[in-house]
Amino acid sequence: PPLGDRFWEPLHTRLARWVNICRRDDFVGTRISFPEEWSPRGNEFANFAVGPRGHMNYWSDVEVLEILRRELLDDGSAVWARGNSRNRAA
């Protein structure tokens, strides 16, 4: 169901931050359009598009791992920490 559907309410109530990383040529993964009604509850969202390398091996991709490190470690450098969290493209 679309992210605005009530089906996702249990996830939404437990979610603080969502980091979405997709490759420009990934035929499965893509940007996520987050519903506007999720924002007022303090949820943080970020979309990152990385270089073309298809759908495989995200967990061994240095570019992906660097984004995860920056966005998930609370060192102040993350997009969400800078207050710029909606649909950022890298």
Short mmCIF file of N, CA and C in Angstrom, two decimals:
data_model
loop_
_atom_site.label_atom_id
_atom_site.label_comp_id
_atom_site.label_asym_id
_atom_site.label_seq_id
_atom_site.Cartn_x
_atom_site.Cartn_y
_atom_site.Cartn_z
N PRO A 1 0.83 -1.21 0.00
CA PRO A 1 0.00 0.00 0.00
C PRO A 1 0.87 1.26 0.00
N PRO A 2 0.35 2.36 -0.49
CA PRO A 2 1.09 3.63 -0.46
C PRO A 2 1.45 4.01 0.99
N LEU A 3 2.54 4.75 1.17
CA LEU A 3 2.99 5.10 2.52
C LEU A 3 1.98 5.91 3.31
N GLY A 4 1.04 6.58 2.63
CA GLY A 4 0.01 7.33 3.33
C GLY A 4 -1.12 6.46 3.86
N ASP A 5 -1.15 5.18 3.50
CA ASP A 5 -2.21 4.26 3.92
C ASP A 5 -2.08 3.94 5.41
N ARG A 6 -3.21 3.71 6.07
CA ARG A 6 -3.22 3.40 7.50
C ARG A 6 -2.47 2.10 7.82
N PHE A 7 -2.26 1.26 6.82
CA PHE A 7 -1.52 0.02 6.98
C PHE A 7 -0.15 0.28 7.62
N TRP A 8 0.47 1.40 7.28
CA TRP A 8 1.81 1.73 7.73
C TRP A 8 1.85 2.43 9.08
N GLU A 9 0.71 2.69 9.70
CA GLU A 9 0.66 3.43 10.97
C GLU A 9 1.56 2.81 12.06
N PRO A 10 1.57 1.49 12.25
CA PRO A 10 2.47 0.94 13.29
C PRO A 10 3.94 1.26 13.02
N LEU A 11 4.36 1.22 11.78
CA LEU A 11 5.73 1.58 11.44
C LEU A 11 5.95 3.06 11.69
N HIS A 12 5.03 3.86 11.24
CA HIS A 12 5.15 5.31 11.35
C HIS A 12 5.28 5.76 12.81
N THR A 13 4.55 5.14 13.70
CA THR A 13 4.59 5.55 15.10
C THR A 13 5.90 5.15 15.79
N ARG A 14 6.62 4.18 15.23
CA ARG A 14 7.89 3.73 15.81
C ARG A 14 9.10 4.30 15.08
N LEU A 15 8.88 4.97 13.99
CA LEU A 15 9.95 5.46 13.13
C LEU A 15 10.43 6.84 13.56
N ALA A 16 11.72 7.01 13.69
CA ALA A 16 12.28 8.33 13.97
C ALA A 16 13.00 8.88 12.75
N ARG A 17 13.71 8.00 12.03
CA ARG A 17 14.52 8.42 10.91
C ARG A 17 14.51 7.33 9.85
N TRP A 18 14.44 7.73 8.58
CA TRP A 18 14.45 6.78 7.47
C TRP A 18 15.48 7.27 6.46
N VAL A 19 16.48 6.44 6.19
CA VAL A 19 17.49 6.76 5.20
C VAL A 19 17.28 5.81 4.03
N ASN A 20 16.95 6.35 2.87
CA ASN A 20 16.75 5.55 1.67
C ASN A 20 17.90 5.83 0.70
N ILE A 21 18.57 4.77 0.28
CA ILE A 21 19.67 4.89 -0.66
C ILE A 21 19.35 4.02 -1.87
N CYS A 22 19.40 4.61 -3.04
CA CYS A 22 19.14 3.84 -4.25
C CYS A 22 20.14 4.25 -5.32
N ARG A 23 20.36 3.35 -6.23
CA ARG A 23 21.25 3.64 -7.36
C ARG A 23 20.43 4.18 -8.51
N ARG A 24 21.03 5.03 -9.27
CA ARG A 24 20.31 5.66 -10.38
C ARG A 24 19.82 4.65 -11.40
N ASP A 25 20.51 3.52 -11.52
CA ASP A 25 20.11 2.51 -12.51
C ASP A 25 19.51 1.25 -11.87
N ASP A 26 19.12 1.32 -10.61
CA ASP A 26 18.52 0.16 -9.93
C ASP A 26 17.11 -0.04 -10.45
N PHE A 27 16.83 -1.20 -10.99
CA PHE A 27 15.51 -1.46 -11.55
C PHE A 27 14.48 -1.83 -10.48
N VAL A 28 14.93 -2.04 -9.23
CA VAL A 28 14.02 -2.37 -8.13
C VAL A 28 13.88 -1.20 -7.17
N GLY A 29 14.99 -0.73 -6.63
CA GLY A 29 14.98 0.35 -5.65
C GLY A 29 14.88 1.70 -6.33
N THR A 30 14.23 2.64 -5.65
CA THR A 30 14.07 3.98 -6.20
C THR A 30 13.84 4.97 -5.06
N ARG A 31 13.67 6.22 -5.40
CA ARG A 31 13.32 7.25 -4.40
C ARG A 31 12.01 6.88 -3.72
N ILE A 32 11.87 7.33 -2.51
CA ILE A 32 10.62 7.15 -1.78
C ILE A 32 10.03 8.53 -1.56
N SER A 33 8.78 8.70 -1.94
CA SER A 33 8.07 9.96 -1.69
C SER A 33 7.33 9.79 -0.37
N PHE A 34 7.78 10.49 0.64
CA PHE A 34 7.18 10.37 1.96
C PHE A 34 5.96 11.28 2.08
N PRO A 35 4.87 10.79 2.65
CA PRO A 35 3.66 11.60 2.78
C PRO A 35 3.91 12.82 3.67
N GLU A 36 3.36 13.95 3.27
CA GLU A 36 3.50 15.19 4.05
C GLU A 36 3.00 15.02 5.47
N GLU A 37 1.96 14.20 5.68
CA GLU A 37 1.39 14.06 7.02
C GLU A 37 2.33 13.35 7.99
N TRP A 38 3.40 12.74 7.50
CA TRP A 38 4.37 12.11 8.39
C TRP A 38 5.29 13.14 9.03
N SER A 39 5.55 14.25 8.39
CA SER A 39 6.50 15.23 8.87
C SER A 39 6.16 15.86 10.21
N PRO A 40 4.92 16.25 10.47
CA PRO A 40 4.64 16.93 11.73
C PRO A 40 4.94 16.09 12.97
N ARG A 41 5.05 14.79 12.83
CA ARG A 41 5.30 13.93 13.99
C ARG A 41 6.77 13.81 14.32
N GLY A 42 7.60 14.55 13.65
CA GLY A 42 9.02 14.55 13.95
C GLY A 42 9.82 13.51 13.21
N ASN A 43 9.25 12.85 12.23
CA ASN A 43 10.01 11.87 11.46
C ASN A 43 10.99 12.56 10.54
N GLU A 44 12.16 11.99 10.38
CA GLU A 44 13.20 12.52 9.51
C GLU A 44 13.39 11.57 8.33
N PHE A 45 13.43 12.11 7.12
CA PHE A 45 13.57 11.31 5.91
C PHE A 45 14.68 11.86 5.04
N ALA A 46 15.39 10.97 4.38
CA ALA A 46 16.41 11.39 3.42
C ALA A 46 16.49 10.37 2.30
N ASN A 47 16.48 10.84 1.07
CA ASN A 47 16.70 10.03 -0.12
C ASN A 47 18.07 10.36 -0.66
N PHE A 48 18.84 9.34 -0.99
CA PHE A 48 20.16 9.52 -1.60
C PHE A 48 20.24 8.67 -2.85
N ALA A 49 20.62 9.28 -3.95
CA ALA A 49 20.87 8.55 -5.19
C ALA A 49 22.38 8.43 -5.35
N VAL A 50 22.85 7.20 -5.54
CA VAL A 50 24.28 6.97 -5.72
C VAL A 50 24.55 6.52 -7.15
N GLY A 51 25.81 6.37 -7.48
CA GLY A 51 26.21 6.03 -8.84
C GLY A 51 25.62 4.74 -9.37
N PRO A 52 25.64 4.58 -10.69
CA PRO A 52 25.04 3.41 -11.33
C PRO A 52 25.87 2.14 -11.14
N ARG A 53 25.31 1.20 -10.41
CA ARG A 53 25.94 -0.10 -10.22
C ARG A 53 24.88 -1.20 -10.09
N GLY A 54 23.68 -0.93 -10.60
CA GLY A 54 22.63 -1.95 -10.57
C GLY A 54 22.03 -2.18 -9.20
N HIS A 55 21.41 -3.34 -9.03
CA HIS A 55 20.67 -3.64 -7.80
C HIS A 55 21.48 -4.44 -6.78
N MET A 56 22.57 -5.02 -7.15
CA MET A 56 23.30 -5.93 -6.27
C MET A 56 24.38 -5.23 -5.44
N ASN A 57 24.72 -5.88 -4.31
CA ASN A 57 25.89 -5.54 -3.49
C ASN A 57 25.88 -4.15 -2.86
N TYR A 58 24.72 -3.71 -2.41
CA TYR A 58 24.68 -2.43 -1.71
C TYR A 58 25.56 -2.45 -0.46
N TRP A 59 25.58 -3.56 0.27
CA TRP A 59 26.29 -3.62 1.55
C TRP A 59 27.80 -3.64 1.41
N SER A 60 28.30 -3.80 0.20
CA SER A 60 29.75 -3.72 0.00
C SER A 60 30.15 -2.50 -0.83
N ASP A 61 29.22 -1.60 -1.06
CA ASP A 61 29.45 -0.40 -1.85
C ASP A 61 29.96 0.72 -0.92
N VAL A 62 31.18 1.17 -1.15
CA VAL A 62 31.80 2.17 -0.29
C VAL A 62 30.97 3.47 -0.25
N GLU A 63 30.41 3.87 -1.37
CA GLU A 63 29.60 5.09 -1.41
C GLU A 63 28.36 4.95 -0.52
N VAL A 64 27.71 3.81 -0.57
CA VAL A 64 26.53 3.54 0.26
C VAL A 64 26.92 3.50 1.73
N LEU A 65 27.99 2.79 2.04
CA LEU A 65 28.43 2.67 3.43
C LEU A 65 28.81 4.02 4.03
N GLU A 66 29.40 4.89 3.24
CA GLU A 66 29.76 6.23 3.72
C GLU A 66 28.49 7.04 4.06
N ILE A 67 27.47 6.93 3.23
CA ILE A 67 26.21 7.62 3.52
C ILE A 67 25.59 7.08 4.80
N LEU A 68 25.57 5.76 4.94
CA LEU A 68 25.02 5.16 6.16
C LEU A 68 25.79 5.59 7.40
N ARG A 69 27.12 5.59 7.30
CA ARG A 69 27.93 6.02 8.44
C ARG A 69 27.59 7.45 8.84
N ARG A 70 27.56 8.33 7.86
CA ARG A 70 27.29 9.74 8.12
C ARG A 70 25.88 9.96 8.66
N GLU A 71 24.89 9.27 8.09
CA GLU A 71 23.51 9.52 8.45
C GLU A 71 23.08 8.83 9.74
N LEU A 72 23.71 7.71 10.09
CA LEU A 72 23.28 6.97 11.26
C LEU A 72 24.10 7.24 12.51
N LEU A 73 25.30 7.75 12.35
CA LEU A 73 26.09 8.14 13.51
C LEU A 73 25.76 9.58 13.86
N ASP A 74 25.57 9.85 15.10
CA ASP A 74 25.15 11.18 15.53
C ASP A 74 26.35 12.09 15.75
N ASP A 75 27.01 12.46 14.66
CA ASP A 75 28.18 13.33 14.78
C ASP A 75 27.91 14.74 14.27
N GLY A 76 26.65 15.04 13.94
CA GLY A 76 26.27 16.37 13.49
C GLY A 76 26.40 16.60 12.00
N SER A 77 26.95 15.64 11.26
CA SER A 77 27.14 15.85 9.83
C SER A 77 26.00 15.30 8.98
N ALA A 78 25.08 14.60 9.58
CA ALA A 78 23.98 13.99 8.83
C ALA A 78 23.01 15.05 8.30
N VAL A 79 22.37 14.73 7.20
CA VAL A 79 21.37 15.62 6.61
C VAL A 79 20.28 15.92 7.63
N TRP A 80 19.80 14.91 8.34
CA TRP A 80 18.71 15.13 9.30
C TRP A 80 19.16 16.07 10.42
N ALA A 81 20.41 15.98 10.83
CA ALA A 81 20.91 16.83 11.91
C ALA A 81 21.04 18.28 11.48
N ARG A 82 21.18 18.51 10.18
CA ARG A 82 21.30 19.87 9.66
C ARG A 82 19.93 20.45 9.33
N GLY A 83 18.85 19.70 9.61
CA GLY A 83 17.51 20.22 9.37
C GLY A 83 17.09 20.23 7.92
N ASN A 84 17.69 19.41 7.10
CA ASN A 84 17.38 19.36 5.67
C ASN A 84 17.03 17.91 5.31
N SER A 85 15.89 17.43 5.78
CA SER A 85 15.66 16.00 5.73
C SER A 85 14.73 15.50 4.64
N ARG A 86 14.00 16.34 3.97
CA ARG A 86 13.03 15.84 3.01
C ARG A 86 13.63 15.63 1.63
N ASN A 87 13.65 14.39 1.23
CA ASN A 87 13.96 14.03 -0.16
C ASN A 87 15.23 14.65 -0.70
N ARG A 88 16.31 14.48 0.00
CA ARG A 88 17.60 14.99 -0.44
C ARG A 88 18.19 14.02 -1.45
N ALA A 89 18.73 14.56 -2.51
CA ALA A 89 19.44 13.74 -3.50
C ALA A 89 20.91 14.06 -3.41
N ALA A 90 21.72 13.03 -3.31
CA ALA A 90 23.16 13.24 -3.22
C ALA A 90 23.78 13.15 -4.61
#
